[in-house]
Short mmCIF file of C-alpha atoms and ligand atoms in Angstrom, two decimals:
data_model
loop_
_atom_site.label_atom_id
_atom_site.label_comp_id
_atom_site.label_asym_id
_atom_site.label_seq_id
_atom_site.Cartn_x
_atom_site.Cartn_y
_atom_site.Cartn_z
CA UNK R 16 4.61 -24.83 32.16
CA UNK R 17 6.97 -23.86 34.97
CA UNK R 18 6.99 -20.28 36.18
CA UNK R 19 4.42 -19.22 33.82
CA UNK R 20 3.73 -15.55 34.17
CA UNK R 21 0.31 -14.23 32.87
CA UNK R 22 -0.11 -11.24 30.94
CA UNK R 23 -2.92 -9.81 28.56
CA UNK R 24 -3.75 -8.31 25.35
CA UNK R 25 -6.01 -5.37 25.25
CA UNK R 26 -7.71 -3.98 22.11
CA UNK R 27 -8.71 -0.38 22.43
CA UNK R 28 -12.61 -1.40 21.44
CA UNK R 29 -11.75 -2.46 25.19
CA UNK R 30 -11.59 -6.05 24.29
CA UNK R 31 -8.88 -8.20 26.81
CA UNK R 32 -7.17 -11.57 26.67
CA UNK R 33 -5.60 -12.88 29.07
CA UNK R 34 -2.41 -15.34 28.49
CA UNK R 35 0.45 -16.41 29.20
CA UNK R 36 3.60 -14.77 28.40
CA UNK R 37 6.44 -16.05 25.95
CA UNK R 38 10.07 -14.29 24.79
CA UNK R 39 10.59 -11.28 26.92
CA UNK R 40 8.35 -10.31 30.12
CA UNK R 41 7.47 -7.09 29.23
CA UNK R 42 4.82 -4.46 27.80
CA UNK R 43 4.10 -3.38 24.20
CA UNK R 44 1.34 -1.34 21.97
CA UNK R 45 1.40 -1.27 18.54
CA UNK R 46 -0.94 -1.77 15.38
CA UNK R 47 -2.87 -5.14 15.91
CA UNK R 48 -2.82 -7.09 12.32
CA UNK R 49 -2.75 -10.59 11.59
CA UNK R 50 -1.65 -13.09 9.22
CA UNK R 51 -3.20 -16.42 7.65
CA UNK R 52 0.08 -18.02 6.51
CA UNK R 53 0.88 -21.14 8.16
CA UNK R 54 4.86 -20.91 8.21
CA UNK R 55 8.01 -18.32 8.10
CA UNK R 56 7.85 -16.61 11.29
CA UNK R 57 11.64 -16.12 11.29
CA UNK R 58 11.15 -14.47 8.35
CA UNK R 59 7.80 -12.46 9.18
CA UNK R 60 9.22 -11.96 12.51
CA UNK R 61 12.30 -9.94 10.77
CA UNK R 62 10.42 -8.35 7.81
CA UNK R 63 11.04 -4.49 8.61
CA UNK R 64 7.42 -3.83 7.31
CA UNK R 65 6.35 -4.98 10.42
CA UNK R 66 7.82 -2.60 12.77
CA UNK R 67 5.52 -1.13 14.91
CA UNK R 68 2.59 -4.09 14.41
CA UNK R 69 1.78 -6.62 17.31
CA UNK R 70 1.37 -9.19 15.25
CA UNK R 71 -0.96 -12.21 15.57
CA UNK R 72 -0.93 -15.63 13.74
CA UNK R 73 -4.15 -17.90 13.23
CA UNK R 74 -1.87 -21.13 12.52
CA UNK R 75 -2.64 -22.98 15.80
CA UNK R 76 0.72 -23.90 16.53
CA UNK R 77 3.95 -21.71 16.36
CA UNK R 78 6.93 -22.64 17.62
CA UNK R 79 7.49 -25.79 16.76
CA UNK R 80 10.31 -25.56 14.09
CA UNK R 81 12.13 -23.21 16.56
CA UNK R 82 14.83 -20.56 14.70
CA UNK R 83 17.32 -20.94 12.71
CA UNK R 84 21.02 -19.77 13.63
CA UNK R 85 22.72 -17.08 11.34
CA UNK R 86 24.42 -17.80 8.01
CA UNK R 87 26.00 -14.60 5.99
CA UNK R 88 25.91 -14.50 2.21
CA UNK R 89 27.79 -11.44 0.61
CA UNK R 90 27.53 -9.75 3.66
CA UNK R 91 23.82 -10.26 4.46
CA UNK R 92 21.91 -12.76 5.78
CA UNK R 93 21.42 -15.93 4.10
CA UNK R 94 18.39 -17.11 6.23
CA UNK R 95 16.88 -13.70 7.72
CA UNK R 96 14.82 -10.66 6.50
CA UNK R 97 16.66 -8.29 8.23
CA UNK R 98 19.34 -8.25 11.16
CA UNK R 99 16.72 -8.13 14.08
CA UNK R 100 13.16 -8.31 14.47
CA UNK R 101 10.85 -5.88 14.18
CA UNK R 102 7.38 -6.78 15.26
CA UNK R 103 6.16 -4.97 18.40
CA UNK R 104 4.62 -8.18 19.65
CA UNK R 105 3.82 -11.45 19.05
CA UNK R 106 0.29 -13.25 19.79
CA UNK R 107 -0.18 -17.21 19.38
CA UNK R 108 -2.77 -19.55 20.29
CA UNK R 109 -0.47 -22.51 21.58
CA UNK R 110 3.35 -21.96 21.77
CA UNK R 111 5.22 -24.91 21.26
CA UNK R 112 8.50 -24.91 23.77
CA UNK R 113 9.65 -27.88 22.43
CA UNK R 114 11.18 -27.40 19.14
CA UNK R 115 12.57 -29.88 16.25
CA UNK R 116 13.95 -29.00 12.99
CA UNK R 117 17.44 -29.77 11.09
CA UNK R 118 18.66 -25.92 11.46
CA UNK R 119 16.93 -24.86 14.73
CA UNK R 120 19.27 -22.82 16.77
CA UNK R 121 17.44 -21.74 19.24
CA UNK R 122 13.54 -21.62 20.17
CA UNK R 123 11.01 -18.40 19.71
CA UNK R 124 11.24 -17.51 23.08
CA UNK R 125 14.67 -17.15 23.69
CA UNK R 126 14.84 -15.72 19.97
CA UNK R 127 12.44 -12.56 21.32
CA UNK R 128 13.89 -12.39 24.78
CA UNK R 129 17.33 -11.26 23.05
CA UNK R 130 15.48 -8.37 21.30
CA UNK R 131 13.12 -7.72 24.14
CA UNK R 132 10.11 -8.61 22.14
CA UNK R 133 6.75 -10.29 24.54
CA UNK R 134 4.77 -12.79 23.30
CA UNK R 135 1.45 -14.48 24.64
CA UNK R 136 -0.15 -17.51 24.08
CA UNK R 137 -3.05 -18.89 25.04
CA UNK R 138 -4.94 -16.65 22.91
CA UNK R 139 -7.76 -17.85 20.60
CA UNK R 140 -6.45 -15.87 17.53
CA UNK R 141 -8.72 -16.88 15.36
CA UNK R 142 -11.65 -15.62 17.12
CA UNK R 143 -9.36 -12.55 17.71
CA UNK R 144 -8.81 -12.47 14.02
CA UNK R 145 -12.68 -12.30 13.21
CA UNK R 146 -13.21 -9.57 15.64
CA UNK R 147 -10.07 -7.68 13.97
CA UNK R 148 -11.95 -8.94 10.48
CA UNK R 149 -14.94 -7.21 11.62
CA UNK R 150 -13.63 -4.24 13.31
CA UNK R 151 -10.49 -3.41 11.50
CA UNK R 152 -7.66 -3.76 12.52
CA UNK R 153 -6.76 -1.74 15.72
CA UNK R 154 -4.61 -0.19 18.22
CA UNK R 155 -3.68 -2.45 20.86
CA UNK R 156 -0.79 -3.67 23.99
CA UNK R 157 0.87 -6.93 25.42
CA UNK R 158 0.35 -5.67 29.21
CA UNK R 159 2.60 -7.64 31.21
CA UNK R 160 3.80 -5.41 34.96
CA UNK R 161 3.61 -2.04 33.77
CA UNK R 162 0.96 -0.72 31.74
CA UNK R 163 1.33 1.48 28.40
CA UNK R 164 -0.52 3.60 26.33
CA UNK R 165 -1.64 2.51 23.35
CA UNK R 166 0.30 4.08 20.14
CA UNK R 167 -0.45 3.69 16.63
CA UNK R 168 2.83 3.44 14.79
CA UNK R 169 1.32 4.27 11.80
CA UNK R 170 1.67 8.28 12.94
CA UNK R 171 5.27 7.89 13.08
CA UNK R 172 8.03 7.79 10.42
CA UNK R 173 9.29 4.13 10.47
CA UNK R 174 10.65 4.04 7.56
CA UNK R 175 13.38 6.75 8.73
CA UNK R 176 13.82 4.15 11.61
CA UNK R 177 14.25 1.29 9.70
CA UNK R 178 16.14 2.30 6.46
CA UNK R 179 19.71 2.17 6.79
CA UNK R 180 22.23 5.71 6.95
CA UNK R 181 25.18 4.41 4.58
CA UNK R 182 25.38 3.50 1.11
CA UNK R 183 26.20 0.39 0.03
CA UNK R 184 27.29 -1.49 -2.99
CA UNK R 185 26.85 -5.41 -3.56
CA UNK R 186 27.30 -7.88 -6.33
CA UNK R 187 29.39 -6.99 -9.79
CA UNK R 188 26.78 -7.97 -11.95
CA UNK R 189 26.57 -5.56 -15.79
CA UNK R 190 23.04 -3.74 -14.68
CA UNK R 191 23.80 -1.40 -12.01
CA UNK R 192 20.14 -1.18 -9.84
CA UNK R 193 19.76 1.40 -7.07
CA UNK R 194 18.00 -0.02 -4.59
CA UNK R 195 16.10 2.11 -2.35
CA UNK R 196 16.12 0.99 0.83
CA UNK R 197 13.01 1.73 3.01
CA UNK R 198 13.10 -1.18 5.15
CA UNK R 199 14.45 -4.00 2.56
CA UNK R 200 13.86 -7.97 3.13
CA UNK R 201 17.22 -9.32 2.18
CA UNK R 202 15.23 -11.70 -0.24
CA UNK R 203 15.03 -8.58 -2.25
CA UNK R 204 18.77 -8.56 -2.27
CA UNK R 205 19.52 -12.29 -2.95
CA UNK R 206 16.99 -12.06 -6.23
CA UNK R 207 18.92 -9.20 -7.33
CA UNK R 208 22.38 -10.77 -6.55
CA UNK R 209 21.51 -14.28 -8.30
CA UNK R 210 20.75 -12.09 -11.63
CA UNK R 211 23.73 -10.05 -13.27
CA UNK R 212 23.29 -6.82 -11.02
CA UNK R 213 25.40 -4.58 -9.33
CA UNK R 214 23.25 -3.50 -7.03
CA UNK R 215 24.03 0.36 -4.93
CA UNK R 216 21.59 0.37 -1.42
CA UNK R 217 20.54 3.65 -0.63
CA UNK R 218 18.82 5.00 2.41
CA UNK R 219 15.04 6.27 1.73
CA UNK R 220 16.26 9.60 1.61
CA UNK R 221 18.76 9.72 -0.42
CA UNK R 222 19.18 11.95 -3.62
CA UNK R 223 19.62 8.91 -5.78
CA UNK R 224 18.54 11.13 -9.04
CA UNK R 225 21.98 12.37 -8.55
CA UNK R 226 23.43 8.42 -8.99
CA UNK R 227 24.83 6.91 -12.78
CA UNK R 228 22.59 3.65 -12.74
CA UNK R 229 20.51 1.45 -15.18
CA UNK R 230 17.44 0.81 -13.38
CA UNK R 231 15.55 1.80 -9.62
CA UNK R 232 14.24 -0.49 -7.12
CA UNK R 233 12.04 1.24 -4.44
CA UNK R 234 11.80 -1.80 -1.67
CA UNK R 235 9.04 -2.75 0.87
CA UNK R 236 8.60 -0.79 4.28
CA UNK R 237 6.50 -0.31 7.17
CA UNK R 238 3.92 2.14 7.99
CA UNK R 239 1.93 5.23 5.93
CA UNK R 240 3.77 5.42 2.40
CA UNK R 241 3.09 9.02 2.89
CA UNK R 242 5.48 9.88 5.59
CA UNK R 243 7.89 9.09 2.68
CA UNK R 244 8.00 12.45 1.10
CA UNK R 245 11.38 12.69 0.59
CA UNK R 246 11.60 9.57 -1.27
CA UNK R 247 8.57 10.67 -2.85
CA UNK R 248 10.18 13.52 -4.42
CA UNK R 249 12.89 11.84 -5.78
CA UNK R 250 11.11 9.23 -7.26
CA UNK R 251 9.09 11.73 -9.26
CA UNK R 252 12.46 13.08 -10.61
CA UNK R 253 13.20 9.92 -11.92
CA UNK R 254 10.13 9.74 -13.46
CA UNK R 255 10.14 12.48 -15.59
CA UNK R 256 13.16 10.09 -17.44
CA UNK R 257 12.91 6.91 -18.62
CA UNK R 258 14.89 4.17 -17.05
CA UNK R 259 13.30 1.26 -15.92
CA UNK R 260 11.68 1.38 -12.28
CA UNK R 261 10.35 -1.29 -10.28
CA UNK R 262 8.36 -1.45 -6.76
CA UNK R 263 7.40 -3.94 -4.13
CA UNK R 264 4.80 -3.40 -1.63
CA UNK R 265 5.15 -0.06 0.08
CA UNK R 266 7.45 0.89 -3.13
CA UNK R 267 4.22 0.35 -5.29
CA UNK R 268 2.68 2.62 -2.65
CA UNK R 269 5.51 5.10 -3.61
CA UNK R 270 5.07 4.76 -7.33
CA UNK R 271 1.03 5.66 -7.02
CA UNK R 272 1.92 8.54 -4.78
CA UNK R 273 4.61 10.10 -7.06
CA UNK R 274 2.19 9.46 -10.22
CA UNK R 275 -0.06 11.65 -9.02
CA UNK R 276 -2.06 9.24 -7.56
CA UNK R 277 -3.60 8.17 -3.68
CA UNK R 278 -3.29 5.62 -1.16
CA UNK R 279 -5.52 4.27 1.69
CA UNK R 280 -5.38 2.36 4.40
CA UNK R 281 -7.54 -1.07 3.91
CA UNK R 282 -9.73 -2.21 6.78
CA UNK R 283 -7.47 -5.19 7.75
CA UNK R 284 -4.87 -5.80 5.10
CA UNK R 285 -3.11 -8.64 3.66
CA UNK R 286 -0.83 -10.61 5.10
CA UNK R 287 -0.46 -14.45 4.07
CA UNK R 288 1.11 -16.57 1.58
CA UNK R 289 -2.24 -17.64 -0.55
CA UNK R 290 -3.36 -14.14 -1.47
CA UNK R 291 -4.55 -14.43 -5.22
CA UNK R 292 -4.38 -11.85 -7.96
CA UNK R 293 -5.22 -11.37 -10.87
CA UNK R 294 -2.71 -9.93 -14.14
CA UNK R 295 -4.89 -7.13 -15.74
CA UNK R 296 -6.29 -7.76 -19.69
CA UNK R 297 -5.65 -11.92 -18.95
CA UNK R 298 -7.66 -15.10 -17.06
CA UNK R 299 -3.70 -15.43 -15.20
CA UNK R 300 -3.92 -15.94 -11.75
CA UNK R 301 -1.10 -16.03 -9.36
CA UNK R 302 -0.84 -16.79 -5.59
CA UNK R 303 1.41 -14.86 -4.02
CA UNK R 304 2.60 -13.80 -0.24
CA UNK R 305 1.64 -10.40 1.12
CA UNK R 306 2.11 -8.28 4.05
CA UNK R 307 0.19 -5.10 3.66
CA UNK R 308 -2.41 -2.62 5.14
CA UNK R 309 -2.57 0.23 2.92
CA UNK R 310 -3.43 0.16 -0.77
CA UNK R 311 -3.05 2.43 -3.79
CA UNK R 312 -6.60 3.83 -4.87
CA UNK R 313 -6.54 2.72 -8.31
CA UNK R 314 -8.94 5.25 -9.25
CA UNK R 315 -6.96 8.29 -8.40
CA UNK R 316 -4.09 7.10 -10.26
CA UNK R 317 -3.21 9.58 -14.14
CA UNK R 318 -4.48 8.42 -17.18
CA UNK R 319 -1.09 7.16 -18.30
CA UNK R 320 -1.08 4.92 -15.97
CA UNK R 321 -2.87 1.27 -15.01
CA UNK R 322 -3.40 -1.29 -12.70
CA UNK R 323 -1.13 -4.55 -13.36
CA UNK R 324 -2.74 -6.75 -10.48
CA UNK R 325 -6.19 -7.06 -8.70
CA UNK R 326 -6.63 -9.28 -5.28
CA UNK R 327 -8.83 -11.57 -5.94
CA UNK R 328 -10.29 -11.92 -2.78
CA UNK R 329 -11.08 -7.92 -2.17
CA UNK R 330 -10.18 -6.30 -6.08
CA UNK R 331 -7.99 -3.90 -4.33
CA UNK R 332 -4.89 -2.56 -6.42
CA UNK R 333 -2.29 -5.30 -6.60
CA UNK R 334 0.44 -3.40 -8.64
CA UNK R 335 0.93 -0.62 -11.34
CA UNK R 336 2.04 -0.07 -14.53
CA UNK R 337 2.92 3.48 -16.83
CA UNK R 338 1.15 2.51 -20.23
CA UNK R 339 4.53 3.59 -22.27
CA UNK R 340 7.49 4.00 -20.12
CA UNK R 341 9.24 0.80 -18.21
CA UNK R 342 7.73 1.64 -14.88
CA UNK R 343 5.61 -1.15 -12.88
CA UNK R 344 5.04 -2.50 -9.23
CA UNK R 345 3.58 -5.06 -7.20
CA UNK R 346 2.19 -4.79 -3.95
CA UNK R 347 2.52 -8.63 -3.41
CA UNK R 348 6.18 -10.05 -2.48
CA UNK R 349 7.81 -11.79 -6.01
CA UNK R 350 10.57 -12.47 -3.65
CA UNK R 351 8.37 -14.20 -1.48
CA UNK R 352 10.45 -15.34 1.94
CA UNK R 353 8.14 -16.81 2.64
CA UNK R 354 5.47 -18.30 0.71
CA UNK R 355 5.04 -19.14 -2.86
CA UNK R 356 8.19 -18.01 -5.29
CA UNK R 357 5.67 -18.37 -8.85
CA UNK R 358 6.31 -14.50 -8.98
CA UNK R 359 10.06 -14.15 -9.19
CA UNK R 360 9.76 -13.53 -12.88
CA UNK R 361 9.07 -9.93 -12.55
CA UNK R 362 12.69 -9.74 -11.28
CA UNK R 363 14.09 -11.27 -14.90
CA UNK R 364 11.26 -8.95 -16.60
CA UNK R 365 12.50 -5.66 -14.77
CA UNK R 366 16.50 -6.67 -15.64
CA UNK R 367 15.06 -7.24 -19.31
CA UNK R 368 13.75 -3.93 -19.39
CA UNK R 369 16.89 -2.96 -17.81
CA UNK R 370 18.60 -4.34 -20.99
CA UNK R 371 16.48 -2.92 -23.59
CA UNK R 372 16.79 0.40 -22.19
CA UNK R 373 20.11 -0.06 -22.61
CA UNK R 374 20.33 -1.06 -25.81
CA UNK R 375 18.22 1.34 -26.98
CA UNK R 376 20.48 4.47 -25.86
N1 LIG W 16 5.35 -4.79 3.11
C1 LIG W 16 5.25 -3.48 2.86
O1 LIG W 16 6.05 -2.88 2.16
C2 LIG W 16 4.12 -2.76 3.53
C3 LIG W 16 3.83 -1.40 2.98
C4 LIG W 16 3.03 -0.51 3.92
N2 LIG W 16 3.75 -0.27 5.13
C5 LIG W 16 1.70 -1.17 4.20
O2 LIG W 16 1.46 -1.64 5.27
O3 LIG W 16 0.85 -1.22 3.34
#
């Protein structure tokens, strides 16, 4: 490669690996996780739940479908997760500069050189994954010139950085659905938008208790679900009622939290599109796509309520359910984007709940 430029990754166990650099030539710390899935880093890539995370992907070869150009749909995008990306850093084993696919705009590189994002490559990540399997996963930095301290992300409020400031309304759909917006994937949106929603997308702290609506959505989100206090307190609000309320991923973190219940971090997390769980009081299975490091602690959770999913892999808390009122979450992605979509359903469940609550007033 032609003016290749090396730079390194250091752990803070002390671990360093050197490489060469990719996207913008600069430094970075963040969290270091890593995924399993072998596709969607566009989508990864601009997943707010990400922010703050140098993130680090075991399929051998990344690049090679390069990025797609932008394509708006009601007003967000069709093709993204979000309108920038978010990862603190990227970490591949080969990076693949030529790129080939029928939507490609542009390749990786120049894609994280416009949001001043480095990446290396050159990095065995899956023997960096099995030390981060062993160890946990850790604080760590892309060091290209200048060095930088290390900084773990999860001490800060992301969610306030990522959640939007305005209001705003989509779709004209019957069932009006706030969303709550602590760092949404836009996937969220289009499976609300393809069912008969109106949907009203609030910022995380926003008194939404104080909002005419049919049913709540508390979305995914990066970092500690309990720097969200404010949304905390709301949500408990609305669950003193009983209209329908339904979480993904950090918003199942939400729901625990406002039950009563606890959270904690995992040792590495989740994050691929082949993570299996189970649906409580059945032999049903799913597979779905994850991106997650903290869990709810099932047993800390009130005696009204239960867990809906298990992992498979781990038997961690997968999702939550109140054992009378039309509350439930997942900590898995039903919207997928990307990975497998076989979980979608809970979307037309939560609008039929929406329905019968309805009808029922
Ligand atoms: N995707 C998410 O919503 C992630 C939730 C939370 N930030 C976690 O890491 O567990």
């Amino acid at each position: 490669m032609e003016n290749a430029k090396s730079v390194k990754l250091v752990l803070e166990d002390g671990t360093e690996i050197e490489g060469t650099s990719f996207g913008a030539f600069t430094s970075a710390a963040g969290e270091v996780v890593f995924s399993t899935a072998m596709t969607g880093y566009p989508e990864n890539l601009t997943d707010p739940s990400f922010a703050g995370q140098i993130l680090v992907l075991t399929y051998p070869m990344v690049g090679n479908y390069g990025v797609p150009g932008e394509e708006l749909y009601e007003s967000i995008s069709k093709i993204f997760e979000s309108d920038k990306i978010h990862i603190a850093g990227l970490v591949v084993n080969y990076y693949s500069e030529e790129h080939s696919h029928w939507n490609a705009a542009k390749s990786l590189g120049d894609w994280l050189k416009e949001y001043n994002i480095p990446g290396i490559f050159g990095v065995d990540t899956r023997m960096l994954t099995k030390i981060l399997r062993e160890k946990g996963a850790m604080l760590g930095k892309i060091v290209a010139e200048q060095d930088v301290e290390l900084h773990d992300p999860n001490q800060d409020n992301l969610v306030a950085q990522v959640s939007p400031t305005e209001v705003k309304h989509y779709g004209t759909g019957q069932h009006k659905i706030v969303l709550v917006d602590c760092g949404t994937k836009t996937n969220i949106i289009r499976c609300f938008l393809q069912r008969d929603v109106e949907l009203i997308r609030v910022p995380w702290d926003y008194d939404f208790t104080k909002l005419d609506y049919d049913g709540l959505f508390l979305s995914n989100g990066p970092g500690d679900p309990k720097m969200c206090t404010a949304t905390i307190q709301h949500l408990q609000t609305a669950l003193g009622q009983d209209k329908p309320i339904f979480g993904i991923c950090l918003g199942s973190q939400l729901m625990g939290l406002a039950a009563g219940g606890d959270t904690f971090k995992l040792k590495y997390g989740h994050r691929s599109h082949n993570q299996p769980v189970l649906l409580t009081g059945t032999k049903r299975s799913y597979i779905t796509s994850q991106n997650h490091g903290f869990a709810v602690d099932t047993n800390t959770l009130p005696a009204e309520w239960e867990m809906l999913f298990e992992n498979l892999n781990d038997g961690t808390c997968e999702g939550i359910k109140h054992k009378t009122k039309p509350f439930f979450s997942t900590q898995f992605h039903p919207e997928a984007a990307g990975g497998p979509e076989d979980t979608e359903y809970l979307f037309d469940d939560f609008l039929k709940a929406v329905a019968e609550h309805k009808a029922s007033k």
